[in-house]
Amino acid sequence: MNIDILTEDRLAALKDAIGQAEKIVVCCHKSPDGDALGAVLTWVEYLKMVGKEPVAVIPDAFPDFLKWLPGNEQLLRYDKHPEEATQTIAAADLVFCLDFDGLDRLDLMAKAMEGFKGRYVVIDHHTNPRIPGALELSYPSMCSTCELIFRIICQLGGFDEMTRRMATTLYTGMMTDTGGFTYNSTRPEIYHIIGLLLTKGIDKDKIYRNVFNVYSSWALRLRGYLMSQKLNVFDDFHASYFTISRQDMKNFHFIKGDVEGLVNEPLRIKGMKLSISLREDDRRDRVVWVSLRSVDDFPCNQMAAEFFNGGGHLNASGGRLDCSLEEAEKVVRAAIIHYENLLKG
Ligand code: 5GP
Ligand code: MN
């Protein structure tokens, strides 16, 4: 099965960019998920394999359930070390942007990019690349950036040297961005790639457990509470939303990652087409993080762009509102009503 993805031109441009670069930074979007971290960690390993000395810089914290990922101790966090991160970026001549399509997705780290004078290369699977002057390796048909990274490494001739660690981080990203291969994951190439990753000795069942079956008892209770007390279901609209307030987080000793993926849960209701979660920022006032999930052809990304200052994929998108949680609820209700025709149909 042919899994080449880059055109000859783009492959040559990528080789050139890597070959000429002296100082490389690899980064990903804020609140890195499994795909973002998997892509960064694998790509850094690959670049080291070909003799480079890349630095991985990430905007902020990632969930505890990803702390086992091999190599994560080398990640430089902007929120913890803003000066070092800013200097590293300013001194770089090549920045790889993995798993995001615009500098706004870096949140506060976007500021550090102002001092960067070199070239950007975007390796991503979102729909709307918007980093000026970048070499764009942007393929929305990929299930994950990790799928794309695998294909690119193969095309660069790196498969034989790929280590078990790299295969592990790649598989993690493919698995998390598809909800354990339950959505956005019907193309046969994905399973061909999984087969190839298995030849590197990864333990896919263990990876699944490491990521998905590691709740604290508090996290499980918080999730149950939110579903039983905070879920609003609009049966006629096949839509639902729930809120997570800072008080909820306090009551259940919230730590990052505790509600990861919970927005998918309401889609288990028969006929449900759209699920939205609204989460208050754990520190900043009047910042509400929005997550949207849908099934079939309901365009979450369109709704996210129109109502929530965001975007993303057709079935999984996000955004942010700068208002109170109560005001954000009003926006959600308006959004659901606005999309009445698509939702009720
Ligand atoms: P999550 O709900 O996991 O935060 O985000 C789901 C997906 O939506 C992400 O993988 C990303 O593609 C997209 N996304 C989340 N937040 C934003 C945002 O603020 N802007 C854009 N353009 N996309 C976002
Ligand atoms: Mn992704």
mmCIF file of C-alpha atoms and ligand atoms in Angstrom:
data_model
loop_
_atom_site.group_PDB
_atom_site.id
_atom_site.type_symbol
_atom_site.label_atom_id
_atom_site.label_comp_id
_atom_site.label_asym_id
_atom_site.label_seq_id
_atom_site.Cartn_x
_atom_site.Cartn_y
_atom_site.Cartn_z
ATOM 1 C CA MET A 1 0.000 0.000 0.000
ATOM 2 C CA ASN A 2 1.436 3.358 -1.017
ATOM 3 C CA ILE A 3 1.446 5.830 1.859
ATOM 4 C CA ASP A 4 3.557 8.555 0.256
ATOM 5 C CA ILE A 5 1.959 11.905 0.977
ATOM 6 C CA LEU A 6 4.313 14.727 -0.017
ATOM 7 C CA THR A 7 4.748 15.783 -3.625
ATOM 8 C CA GLU A 8 8.334 15.662 -4.909
ATOM 9 C CA ASP A 9 8.507 19.457 -4.630
ATOM 10 C CA ARG A 10 7.417 19.549 -1.041
ATOM 11 C CA LEU A 11 9.634 16.634 -0.100
ATOM 12 C CA ALA A 12 12.598 18.448 -1.618
ATOM 13 C CA ALA A 13 11.659 21.694 0.147
ATOM 14 C CA LEU A 14 11.406 19.891 3.489
ATOM 15 C CA LYS A 15 14.762 18.152 2.977
ATOM 16 C CA ASP A 16 16.314 21.507 2.114
ATOM 17 C CA ALA A 17 14.833 23.210 5.152
ATOM 18 C CA ILE A 18 16.131 20.502 7.486
ATOM 19 C CA GLY A 19 19.511 20.294 5.771
ATOM 20 C CA GLN A 20 20.189 24.009 5.957
ATOM 21 C CA ALA A 21 18.917 24.613 9.485
ATOM 22 C CA GLU A 22 21.394 25.069 12.296
ATOM 23 C CA LYS A 23 18.994 25.709 15.159
ATOM 24 C CA ILE A 24 15.640 24.010 15.080
ATOM 25 C CA VAL A 25 12.659 24.448 17.379
ATOM 26 C CA VAL A 26 9.705 22.061 17.328
ATOM 27 C CA CYS A 27 6.473 23.277 18.887
ATOM 28 C CA CYS A 28 2.759 22.510 19.156
ATOM 29 C CA HIS A 29 -0.505 24.149 20.247
ATOM 30 C CA LYS A 30 -1.529 25.169 23.763
ATOM 31 C CA SER A 31 -2.824 22.453 26.105
ATOM 32 C CA PRO A 32 -1.013 19.802 24.095
ATOM 33 C CA ASP A 33 -2.996 16.619 23.516
ATOM 34 C CA GLY A 34 -1.724 13.153 22.654
ATOM 35 C CA ASP A 35 -1.407 13.961 18.973
ATOM 36 C CA ALA A 36 0.477 17.212 19.534
ATOM 37 C CA LEU A 37 2.900 15.644 22.020
ATOM 38 C CA GLY A 38 3.261 12.435 20.031
ATOM 39 C CA ALA A 39 4.128 14.451 16.936
ATOM 40 C CA VAL A 40 6.603 16.717 18.745
ATOM 41 C CA LEU A 41 8.382 13.881 20.554
ATOM 42 C CA THR A 42 8.643 11.713 17.439
ATOM 43 C CA TRP A 43 9.757 14.524 15.170
ATOM 44 C CA VAL A 44 12.430 15.593 17.646
ATOM 45 C CA GLU A 45 13.733 11.997 17.760
ATOM 46 C CA TYR A 46 13.765 11.862 13.990
ATOM 47 C CA LEU A 47 15.670 15.137 13.687
ATOM 48 C CA LYS A 48 18.234 13.855 16.203
ATOM 49 C CA MET A 49 18.538 10.668 14.168
ATOM 50 C CA VAL A 50 19.614 12.736 11.157
ATOM 51 C CA GLY A 51 22.182 14.662 13.172
ATOM 52 C CA LYS A 52 20.257 17.767 14.258
ATOM 53 C CA GLU A 53 19.905 19.174 17.775
ATOM 54 C CA PRO A 54 16.297 20.320 17.957
ATOM 55 C CA VAL A 55 14.655 21.869 21.010
ATOM 56 C CA ALA A 56 11.007 21.075 21.739
ATOM 57 C CA VAL A 57 9.108 24.079 23.124
ATOM 58 C CA ILE A 58 5.478 23.726 24.204
ATOM 59 C CA PRO A 59 3.135 26.484 25.426
ATOM 60 C CA ASP A 60 1.932 25.005 28.696
ATOM 61 C CA ALA A 61 1.036 21.941 30.744
ATOM 62 C CA PHE A 62 -0.243 18.657 29.372
ATOM 63 C CA PRO A 63 -2.424 16.086 31.105
ATOM 64 C CA ASP A 64 -0.962 13.641 33.617
ATOM 65 C CA PHE A 65 -2.106 10.711 31.508
ATOM 66 C CA LEU A 66 0.525 11.667 28.920
ATOM 67 C CA LYS A 67 3.403 11.944 31.397
ATOM 68 C CA TRP A 68 4.546 8.392 30.652
ATOM 69 C CA LEU A 69 5.343 9.290 27.022
ATOM 70 C CA PRO A 70 9.022 8.583 26.367
ATOM 71 C CA GLY A 71 11.081 11.754 26.035
ATOM 72 C CA ASN A 72 8.601 14.157 27.644
ATOM 73 C CA GLU A 73 11.199 15.290 30.194
ATOM 74 C CA GLN A 74 13.049 17.178 27.436
ATOM 75 C CA LEU A 75 10.076 19.466 26.647
ATOM 76 C CA LEU A 76 10.705 23.136 27.421
ATOM 77 C CA ARG A 77 7.513 24.711 28.782
ATOM 78 C CA TYR A 78 6.928 28.342 27.859
ATOM 79 C CA ASP A 79 4.630 29.010 30.818
ATOM 80 C CA LYS A 80 7.310 27.835 33.251
ATOM 81 C CA HIS A 81 10.394 29.199 31.474
ATOM 82 C CA PRO A 82 9.203 32.119 29.322
ATOM 83 C CA GLU A 83 12.616 33.769 28.985
ATOM 84 C CA GLU A 84 14.525 30.640 28.043
ATOM 85 C CA ALA A 85 11.778 29.651 25.604
ATOM 86 C CA THR A 86 11.668 33.126 24.041
ATOM 87 C CA GLN A 87 15.456 33.190 23.610
ATOM 88 C CA THR A 88 15.526 29.699 22.151
ATOM 89 C CA ILE A 89 12.878 30.640 19.609
ATOM 90 C CA ALA A 90 14.582 33.946 18.739
ATOM 91 C CA ALA A 91 17.876 32.129 18.146
ATOM 92 C CA ALA A 92 16.318 29.475 15.892
ATOM 93 C CA ASP A 93 16.418 29.567 12.110
ATOM 94 C CA LEU A 94 13.685 26.959 11.629
ATOM 95 C CA VAL A 95 10.505 26.402 13.638
ATOM 96 C CA PHE A 96 8.327 23.368 13.052
ATOM 97 C CA CYS A 97 4.675 23.989 13.907
ATOM 98 C CA LEU A 98 3.058 20.634 14.590
ATOM 99 C CA ASP A 99 -0.676 19.997 14.931
ATOM 100 C CA PHE A 100 -1.829 23.604 14.628
ATOM 101 C CA ASP A 101 -2.690 25.968 11.838
ATOM 102 C CA GLY A 102 -2.327 29.492 13.259
ATOM 103 C CA LEU A 103 -0.115 31.221 15.816
ATOM 104 C CA ASP A 104 -3.242 32.164 17.803
ATOM 105 C CA ARG A 105 -3.355 28.470 18.838
ATOM 106 C CA LEU A 106 -0.207 29.084 20.912
ATOM 107 C CA ASP A 107 -2.165 31.271 23.354
ATOM 108 C CA LEU A 108 0.376 33.296 25.387
ATOM 109 C CA MET A 109 3.365 31.720 23.596
ATOM 110 C CA ALA A 110 2.389 33.574 20.400
ATOM 111 C CA LYS A 111 4.279 36.500 21.936
ATOM 112 C CA ALA A 112 7.540 34.543 21.875
ATOM 113 C CA MET A 113 7.175 34.124 18.102
ATOM 114 C CA GLU A 114 7.411 37.868 17.554
ATOM 115 C CA GLY A 115 11.197 37.639 17.898
ATOM 116 C CA PHE A 116 11.534 34.769 15.399
ATOM 117 C CA LYS A 117 13.114 35.775 12.077
ATOM 118 C CA GLY A 118 13.538 32.374 10.430
ATOM 119 C CA ARG A 119 11.340 30.011 8.443
ATOM 120 C CA TYR A 120 8.230 28.174 9.607
ATOM 121 C CA VAL A 121 7.328 24.677 8.483
ATOM 122 C CA VAL A 122 3.783 23.596 9.339
ATOM 123 C CA ILE A 123 3.081 19.871 9.644
ATOM 124 C CA ASP A 124 -0.600 19.621 10.409
ATOM 125 C CA HIS A 125 -4.008 18.158 9.632
ATOM 126 C CA HIS A 126 -6.275 21.167 10.232
ATOM 127 C CA THR A 127 -8.186 22.905 7.483
ATOM 128 C CA ASN A 128 -7.047 26.474 7.586
ATOM 129 C CA PRO A 129 -3.260 27.012 7.608
ATOM 130 C CA ARG A 130 -2.586 30.684 8.254
ATOM 131 C CA ILE A 131 1.050 31.166 9.207
ATOM 132 C CA PRO A 132 2.469 33.667 6.734
ATOM 133 C CA GLY A 133 5.467 32.549 4.699
ATOM 134 C CA ALA A 134 5.409 29.003 6.055
ATOM 135 C CA LEU A 135 6.162 25.864 4.111
ATOM 136 C CA GLU A 136 2.764 24.232 4.573
ATOM 137 C CA LEU A 137 2.612 20.479 4.865
ATOM 138 C CA SER A 138 -1.044 20.571 5.747
ATOM 139 C CA TYR A 139 -3.262 17.547 5.060
ATOM 140 C CA PRO A 140 -6.768 17.661 6.575
ATOM 141 C CA SER A 141 -7.503 14.129 5.374
ATOM 142 C CA MET A 142 -5.019 12.702 7.906
ATOM 143 C CA CYS A 143 -6.542 11.268 11.075
ATOM 144 C CA SER A 144 -3.812 12.917 13.115
ATOM 145 C CA THR A 145 -0.591 14.825 12.792
ATOM 146 C CA CYS A 146 1.098 11.627 13.945
ATOM 147 C CA GLU A 147 -0.195 9.752 10.893
ATOM 148 C CA LEU A 148 1.263 12.517 8.758
ATOM 149 C CA ILE A 149 4.592 12.474 10.613
ATOM 150 C CA PHE A 150 4.827 8.707 10.103
ATOM 151 C CA ARG A 151 4.266 9.060 6.373
ATOM 152 C CA ILE A 152 6.761 11.889 6.118
ATOM 153 C CA ILE A 153 9.448 9.994 8.044
ATOM 154 C CA CYS A 154 8.916 7.018 5.732
ATOM 155 C CA GLN A 155 9.178 9.253 2.689
ATOM 156 C CA LEU A 156 12.392 10.693 4.054
ATOM 157 C CA GLY A 157 13.712 7.132 4.264
ATOM 158 C CA GLY A 158 13.576 6.897 8.059
ATOM 159 C CA PHE A 159 11.390 3.827 8.616
ATOM 160 C CA ASP A 160 14.159 1.278 9.106
ATOM 161 C CA GLU A 161 15.802 3.387 11.774
ATOM 162 C CA MET A 162 12.525 4.235 13.507
ATOM 163 C CA THR A 163 12.746 3.156 17.144
ATOM 164 C CA ARG A 164 10.153 1.540 19.383
ATOM 165 C CA ARG A 165 9.942 4.832 21.291
ATOM 166 C CA MET A 166 9.073 6.716 18.131
ATOM 167 C CA ALA A 167 6.491 4.107 17.155
ATOM 168 C CA THR A 168 4.968 4.397 20.630
ATOM 169 C CA THR A 169 4.614 8.175 20.507
ATOM 170 C CA LEU A 170 3.190 8.025 16.983
ATOM 171 C CA TYR A 171 0.650 5.366 17.869
ATOM 172 C CA THR A 172 -0.426 7.387 20.906
ATOM 173 C CA GLY A 173 -1.211 10.412 18.735
ATOM 174 C CA MET A 174 -3.130 8.395 16.160
ATOM 175 C CA MET A 175 -5.088 6.654 18.891
ATOM 176 C CA THR A 176 -5.978 9.760 20.904
ATOM 177 C CA ASP A 177 -7.009 11.915 17.920
ATOM 178 C CA THR A 178 -9.427 9.210 16.764
ATOM 179 C CA GLY A 179 -10.866 8.358 20.185
ATOM 180 C CA GLY A 180 -9.216 4.941 20.088
ATOM 181 C CA PHE A 181 -10.016 4.560 16.363
ATOM 182 C CA THR A 182 -13.734 5.186 16.813
ATOM 183 C CA TYR A 183 -14.031 8.339 14.662
ATOM 184 C CA ASN A 184 -12.250 9.902 11.703
ATOM 185 C CA SER A 185 -10.502 6.601 11.236
ATOM 186 C CA THR A 186 -12.050 4.640 8.381
ATOM 187 C CA ARG A 187 -9.246 4.833 5.820
ATOM 188 C CA PRO A 188 -7.421 1.518 5.279
ATOM 189 C CA GLU A 189 -4.024 3.272 5.262
ATOM 190 C CA ILE A 190 -4.431 3.927 8.990
ATOM 191 C CA TYR A 191 -4.481 0.195 9.725
ATOM 192 C CA HIS A 192 -1.627 -0.454 7.348
ATOM 193 C CA ILE A 193 0.380 2.110 9.336
ATOM 194 C CA ILE A 194 -0.645 0.519 12.639
ATOM 195 C CA GLY A 195 0.630 -2.797 11.270
ATOM 196 C CA LEU A 196 3.965 -1.202 10.469
ATOM 197 C CA LEU A 197 4.152 0.394 13.936
ATOM 198 C CA LEU A 198 3.476 -3.002 15.523
ATOM 199 C CA THR A 199 6.555 -4.393 13.768
ATOM 200 C CA LYS A 200 8.552 -1.975 15.941
ATOM 201 C CA GLY A 201 7.416 -3.834 19.045
ATOM 202 C CA ILE A 202 4.892 -1.392 20.494
ATOM 203 C CA ASP A 203 2.373 -2.706 23.025
ATOM 204 C CA LYS A 204 -0.815 -1.105 21.746
ATOM 205 C CA ASP A 205 -3.031 -2.498 24.497
ATOM 206 C CA LYS A 206 -0.747 -1.075 27.160
ATOM 207 C CA ILE A 207 -0.682 2.295 25.387
ATOM 208 C CA TYR A 208 -4.499 2.285 25.450
ATOM 209 C CA ARG A 209 -4.579 1.578 29.187
ATOM 210 C CA ASN A 210 -1.844 4.143 29.923
ATOM 211 C CA VAL A 211 -3.927 6.839 28.259
ATOM 212 C CA PHE A 212 -7.556 5.950 28.839
ATOM 213 C CA ASN A 213 -7.691 3.901 32.043
ATOM 214 C CA VAL A 214 -5.800 6.077 34.497
ATOM 215 C CA TYR A 215 -8.459 8.245 36.149
ATOM 216 C CA SER A 216 -8.129 9.228 39.759
ATOM 217 C CA SER A 217 -11.233 8.455 41.803
ATOM 218 C CA TRP A 218 -11.853 12.225 41.977
ATOM 219 C CA ALA A 219 -11.778 12.503 38.209
ATOM 220 C CA LEU A 220 -14.284 9.685 37.823
ATOM 221 C CA ARG A 221 -16.587 11.294 40.412
ATOM 222 C CA LEU A 222 -16.290 14.701 38.707
ATOM 223 C CA ARG A 223 -17.205 13.165 35.366
ATOM 224 C CA GLY A 224 -20.191 11.403 36.873
ATOM 225 C CA TYR A 225 -21.297 14.606 38.603
ATOM 226 C CA LEU A 226 -21.070 16.666 35.408
ATOM 227 C CA MET A 227 -23.107 14.122 33.440
ATOM 228 C CA SER A 228 -25.764 13.775 36.121
ATOM 229 C CA GLN A 229 -26.067 17.416 37.277
ATOM 230 C CA LYS A 230 -24.735 19.710 34.572
ATOM 231 C CA LEU A 231 -25.883 18.213 31.280
ATOM 232 C CA ASN A 232 -28.536 20.115 29.314
ATOM 233 C CA VAL A 233 -30.162 18.045 26.595
ATOM 234 C CA PHE A 234 -32.245 19.531 23.793
ATOM 235 C CA ASP A 235 -33.956 16.407 22.511
ATOM 236 C CA ASP A 236 -35.655 18.056 19.530
ATOM 237 C CA PHE A 237 -32.368 19.550 18.393
ATOM 238 C CA HIS A 238 -30.316 16.371 18.978
ATOM 239 C CA ALA A 239 -27.910 18.653 20.820
ATOM 240 C CA SER A 240 -26.580 19.050 24.348
ATOM 241 C CA TYR A 241 -24.141 21.048 26.420
ATOM 242 C CA PHE A 242 -22.655 20.994 29.893
ATOM 243 C CA THR A 243 -20.673 23.475 31.931
ATOM 244 C CA ILE A 244 -17.697 23.050 34.221
ATOM 245 C CA SER A 245 -17.255 25.860 36.705
ATOM 246 C CA ARG A 246 -14.200 26.667 38.747
ATOM 247 C CA GLN A 247 -16.210 25.684 41.824
ATOM 248 C CA ASP A 248 -16.836 22.218 40.319
ATOM 249 C CA MET A 249 -13.104 21.889 39.755
ATOM 250 C CA LYS A 250 -12.353 22.873 43.329
ATOM 251 C CA ASN A 251 -14.939 20.514 44.755
ATOM 252 C CA PHE A 252 -13.444 17.564 42.900
ATOM 253 C CA HIS A 253 -9.728 18.465 43.208
ATOM 254 C CA PHE A 254 -9.493 18.976 39.458
ATOM 255 C CA ILE A 255 -6.195 18.523 37.699
ATOM 256 C CA LYS A 256 -5.495 18.980 33.995
ATOM 257 C CA GLY A 257 -6.834 16.086 31.965
ATOM 258 C CA ASP A 258 -9.603 15.107 34.378
ATOM 259 C CA VAL A 259 -12.378 15.999 31.943
ATOM 260 C CA GLU A 260 -10.462 15.192 28.748
ATOM 261 C CA GLY A 261 -12.760 13.526 26.249
ATOM 262 C CA LEU A 262 -15.850 13.971 28.404
ATOM 263 C CA VAL A 263 -17.428 16.100 25.677
ATOM 264 C CA ASN A 264 -17.729 12.899 23.622
ATOM 265 C CA GLU A 265 -19.863 11.226 26.280
ATOM 266 C CA PRO A 266 -23.234 12.868 25.431
ATOM 267 C CA LEU A 267 -22.836 11.605 21.857
ATOM 268 C CA ARG A 268 -23.623 8.201 23.319
ATOM 269 C CA ILE A 269 -27.259 9.330 23.608
ATOM 270 C CA LYS A 270 -29.165 7.776 20.718
ATOM 271 C CA GLY A 271 -29.580 10.269 17.871
ATOM 272 C CA MET A 272 -27.341 12.928 19.465
ATOM 273 C CA LYS A 273 -25.604 15.001 16.803
ATOM 274 C CA LEU A 274 -23.842 17.739 18.741
ATOM 275 C CA SER A 275 -22.199 17.983 22.152
ATOM 276 C CA ILE A 276 -20.661 21.136 23.583
ATOM 277 C CA SER A 277 -18.725 21.687 26.793
ATOM 278 C CA LEU A 278 -18.004 25.033 28.450
ATOM 279 C CA ARG A 279 -15.129 25.109 30.912
ATOM 280 C CA GLU A 280 -14.101 28.098 32.971
ATOM 281 C CA ASP A 281 -10.363 28.774 32.880
ATOM 282 C CA ASP A 282 -8.877 27.535 36.144
ATOM 283 C CA ARG A 283 -7.215 30.906 36.797
ATOM 284 C CA ARG A 284 -8.279 33.688 34.459
ATOM 285 C CA ASP A 285 -11.651 35.369 34.963
ATOM 286 C CA ARG A 286 -14.001 35.681 32.024
ATOM 287 C CA VAL A 287 -12.211 33.057 29.938
ATOM 288 C CA VAL A 288 -14.348 30.075 28.950
ATOM 289 C CA TRP A 289 -12.915 27.228 26.884
ATOM 290 C CA VAL A 290 -15.348 25.658 24.446
ATOM 291 C CA SER A 291 -15.197 22.136 23.000
ATOM 292 C CA LEU A 292 -17.525 20.856 20.312
ATOM 293 C CA ARG A 293 -18.045 17.341 19.015
ATOM 294 C CA SER A 294 -20.466 16.115 16.370
ATOM 295 C CA VAL A 295 -21.291 13.087 14.270
ATOM 296 C CA ASP A 296 -21.735 12.649 10.520
ATOM 297 C CA ASP A 297 -21.681 15.890 8.587
ATOM 298 C CA PHE A 298 -22.603 18.446 11.246
ATOM 299 C CA PRO A 299 -19.867 21.117 10.878
ATOM 300 C CA CYS A 300 -18.530 21.817 14.357
ATOM 301 C CA ASN A 301 -15.723 23.903 12.911
ATOM 302 C CA GLN A 302 -18.180 26.244 11.200
ATOM 303 C CA MET A 303 -20.131 26.686 14.429
ATOM 304 C CA ALA A 304 -16.880 27.184 16.371
ATOM 305 C CA ALA A 305 -15.735 29.887 13.966
ATOM 306 C CA GLU A 306 -19.108 31.617 13.882
ATOM 307 C CA PHE A 307 -19.923 31.591 17.596
ATOM 308 C CA PHE A 308 -16.847 30.665 19.637
ATOM 309 C CA ASN A 309 -13.813 32.410 18.082
ATOM 310 C CA GLY A 310 -12.402 29.040 17.148
ATOM 311 C CA GLY A 311 -12.281 26.322 14.551
ATOM 312 C CA GLY A 312 -10.952 22.818 14.096
ATOM 313 C CA HIS A 313 -12.141 19.708 12.342
ATOM 314 C CA LEU A 314 -15.604 18.893 11.007
ATOM 315 C CA ASN A 315 -16.459 16.677 13.997
ATOM 316 C CA ALA A 316 -14.122 18.040 16.688
ATOM 317 C CA SER A 317 -13.558 21.712 17.244
ATOM 318 C CA GLY A 318 -12.870 24.207 19.957
ATOM 319 C CA GLY A 319 -12.815 27.867 20.766
ATOM 320 C CA ARG A 320 -12.860 30.432 23.516
ATOM 321 C CA LEU A 321 -15.270 33.040 24.835
ATOM 322 C CA ASP A 322 -14.169 36.011 26.906
ATOM 323 C CA CYS A 323 -17.193 36.263 29.169
ATOM 324 C CA SER A 324 -18.791 34.642 32.205
ATOM 325 C CA LEU A 325 -20.008 31.053 32.160
ATOM 326 C CA GLU A 326 -23.643 32.256 32.254
ATOM 327 C CA GLU A 327 -23.082 34.481 29.241
ATOM 328 C CA ALA A 328 -21.337 31.628 27.451
ATOM 329 C CA GLU A 329 -24.408 29.437 28.017
ATOM 330 C CA LYS A 330 -26.505 32.036 26.228
ATOM 331 C CA VAL A 331 -24.123 31.927 23.262
ATOM 332 C CA VAL A 332 -24.421 28.137 23.140
ATOM 333 C CA ARG A 333 -28.202 28.280 23.142
ATOM 334 C CA ALA A 334 -28.145 30.885 20.359
ATOM 335 C CA ALA A 335 -25.720 28.740 18.357
ATOM 336 C CA ILE A 336 -27.914 25.660 18.689
ATOM 337 C CA ILE A 337 -30.981 27.605 17.592
ATOM 338 C CA HIS A 338 -29.057 29.124 14.684
ATOM 339 C CA TYR A 339 -28.237 25.617 13.429
ATOM 340 C CA GLU A 340 -31.784 24.352 14.008
ATOM 341 C CA ASN A 341 -32.267 23.157 10.445
ATOM 342 C CA LEU A 342 -29.129 21.028 10.348
ATOM 343 C CA LEU A 343 -29.695 19.677 13.843
ATOM 344 C CA LYS A 344 -33.377 18.835 13.583
ATOM 345 C CA GLY A 345 -33.068 17.279 10.135
HETATM 346 P P1 5GP B 1 -10.570 20.364 22.089
HETATM 347 O O1 5GP B 1 -12.045 20.294 22.219
HETATM 348 O O2 5GP B 1 -9.920 19.037 22.264
HETATM 349 O O3 5GP B 1 -9.957 21.481 22.856
HETATM 350 O O4 5GP B 1 -10.299 20.764 20.580
HETATM 351 C C1 5GP B 1 -10.708 19.941 19.548
HETATM 352 C C2 5GP B 1 -10.070 20.403 18.267
HETATM 353 O O5 5GP B 1 -10.560 21.702 17.947
HETATM 354 C C3 5GP B 1 -8.565 20.586 18.359
HETATM 355 O O6 5GP B 1 -7.911 19.421 17.951
HETATM 356 C C4 5GP B 1 -8.313 21.700 17.407
HETATM 357 O O7 5GP B 1 -8.263 21.160 16.126
HETATM 358 C C5 5GP B 1 -9.552 22.530 17.421
HETATM 359 N N1 5GP B 1 -9.500 23.742 18.237
HETATM 360 C C6 5GP B 1 -9.629 23.840 19.579
HETATM 361 N N2 5GP B 1 -9.584 25.111 19.985
HETATM 362 C C7 5GP B 1 -9.434 25.863 18.866
HETATM 363 C C8 5GP B 1 -9.303 27.264 18.620
HETATM 364 O O8 5GP B 1 -9.373 28.102 19.506
HETATM 365 N N3 5GP B 1 -9.148 27.646 17.325
HETATM 366 C C9 5GP B 1 -9.092 26.757 16.299
HETATM 367 N N4 5GP B 1 -8.931 27.207 15.055
HETATM 368 N N5 5GP B 1 -9.209 25.430 16.499
HETATM 369 C C10 5GP B 1 -9.371 24.985 17.751
HETATM 370 MN MN MN B 2 -4.283 16.582 15.981
#
